[in-house]
Short mmCIF file of C-alpha atoms in Angstrom, two decimals:
data_model
loop_
_atom_site.label_atom_id
_atom_site.label_comp_id
_atom_site.label_asym_id
_atom_site.label_seq_id
_atom_site.Cartn_x
_atom_site.Cartn_y
_atom_site.Cartn_z
CA THR A 1 -77.67 193.00 177.89
CA PHE A 2 -78.53 191.67 174.46
CA VAL A 3 -81.07 189.63 172.51
CA LEU A 4 -80.27 186.76 170.11
CA TYR A 5 -82.52 185.71 167.23
CA PRO A 6 -83.72 183.81 165.29
CA THR A 7 -83.63 180.61 167.28
CA PRO A 8 -82.77 178.31 165.78
CA ALA A 9 -80.57 180.29 163.39
CA ASN A 10 -80.17 179.25 159.76
CA ASN A 11 -78.26 181.90 157.75
CA ASN A 12 -77.43 184.63 160.24
CA LEU A 13 -77.58 184.95 163.98
CA ILE A 14 -78.59 188.48 164.92
CA ILE A 15 -77.37 190.04 168.15
CA GLU A 16 -79.08 193.24 169.30
CA PHE A 17 -77.50 195.12 172.18
CA ASN A 18 -79.44 197.45 174.44
CA SER A 19 -78.46 201.09 174.87
CA ASN A 20 -76.56 200.42 178.12
CA PHE A 21 -74.15 197.97 176.51
CA ASN A 22 -70.60 199.25 175.95
CA LEU A 23 -69.80 198.55 172.30
CA ASP A 24 -66.33 200.09 172.12
CA ASN A 25 -64.59 196.72 171.90
CA THR A 26 -66.94 193.72 171.70
CA HIS A 27 -65.44 190.31 170.93
CA ILE A 28 -67.79 187.70 169.44
CA GLU A 29 -66.77 184.03 169.29
CA ILE A 30 -68.52 180.80 168.34
CA TYR A 31 -67.32 177.38 169.51
CA ASP A 32 -68.46 173.86 168.67
CA ILE A 33 -69.28 171.36 171.41
CA SER A 34 -65.68 170.11 171.50
CA GLY A 35 -64.42 173.64 172.25
CA ARG A 36 -62.97 174.38 168.81
CA GLN A 37 -63.27 178.04 167.84
CA LEU A 38 -65.19 178.45 164.57
CA TYR A 39 -65.75 182.21 164.47
CA SER A 40 -64.08 185.25 165.98
CA LYS A 41 -64.66 188.93 165.33
CA ILE A 42 -64.17 192.20 167.16
CA GLU A 43 -66.95 194.75 166.65
CA ARG A 44 -66.92 198.41 167.55
CA GLY A 45 -70.00 200.57 167.90
CA SER A 46 -72.67 198.45 166.22
CA LYS A 47 -75.94 197.96 168.16
CA ARG A 48 -76.97 195.13 165.80
CA MET A 49 -74.59 192.43 164.59
CA TYR A 50 -75.20 189.81 161.93
CA ILE A 51 -73.14 186.69 162.56
CA PRO A 52 -72.98 184.32 159.55
CA VAL A 53 -73.81 180.74 160.50
CA SER A 54 -74.71 179.36 157.07
CA ASP A 55 -71.35 177.53 156.88
CA LEU A 56 -72.00 175.72 160.16
CA ALA A 57 -73.60 172.29 160.24
CA ASN A 58 -76.90 171.76 162.02
CA GLY A 59 -76.26 171.47 165.74
CA ILE A 60 -75.56 173.15 169.06
CA TYR A 61 -72.82 175.78 169.41
CA TYR A 62 -71.62 178.12 172.11
CA LEU A 63 -71.57 181.87 171.64
CA LYS A 64 -69.15 183.89 173.75
CA ILE A 65 -69.44 187.67 173.96
CA THR A 66 -66.77 189.65 175.77
CA SER A 67 -67.07 193.39 176.35
CA ASP A 68 -65.98 195.82 179.02
CA ASN A 69 -64.17 193.06 180.98
CA LYS A 70 -67.38 191.00 181.18
CA THR A 71 -68.14 187.70 179.45
CA TRP A 72 -71.46 186.15 178.48
CA ASN A 73 -71.86 182.58 177.23
CA LYS A 74 -74.99 181.43 175.41
CA LYS A 75 -75.94 178.18 173.76
CA ILE A 76 -77.17 178.61 170.18
CA MET A 77 -78.73 176.21 167.71
CA VAL A 78 -78.17 176.16 163.97
CA LEU A 79 -80.90 174.42 161.98
CA LYS A 80 -81.01 174.82 158.23
CA LYS A 81 -84.13 174.01 156.33
CA TYR A 82 -83.57 171.87 153.27
CA LEU A 83 -86.04 171.63 150.41
#
């Protein structure tokens, strides 16, 4: 499994995978609420991933993680703080 933080995210969304997670070929995707893909990256071997979300507008997005023929979908929130 994995942990996502911070919630809500502002600059980077951090994904930390536990030691049992197979990281040989992990596909990370972010979609907006209409289903449009905004981010896609394949990672190999990293237990901690930093996903840039600073270019995304404030709102709700869907994170899709695919690894080892398994898929996880999580709702994420981006909320930037303006001065």
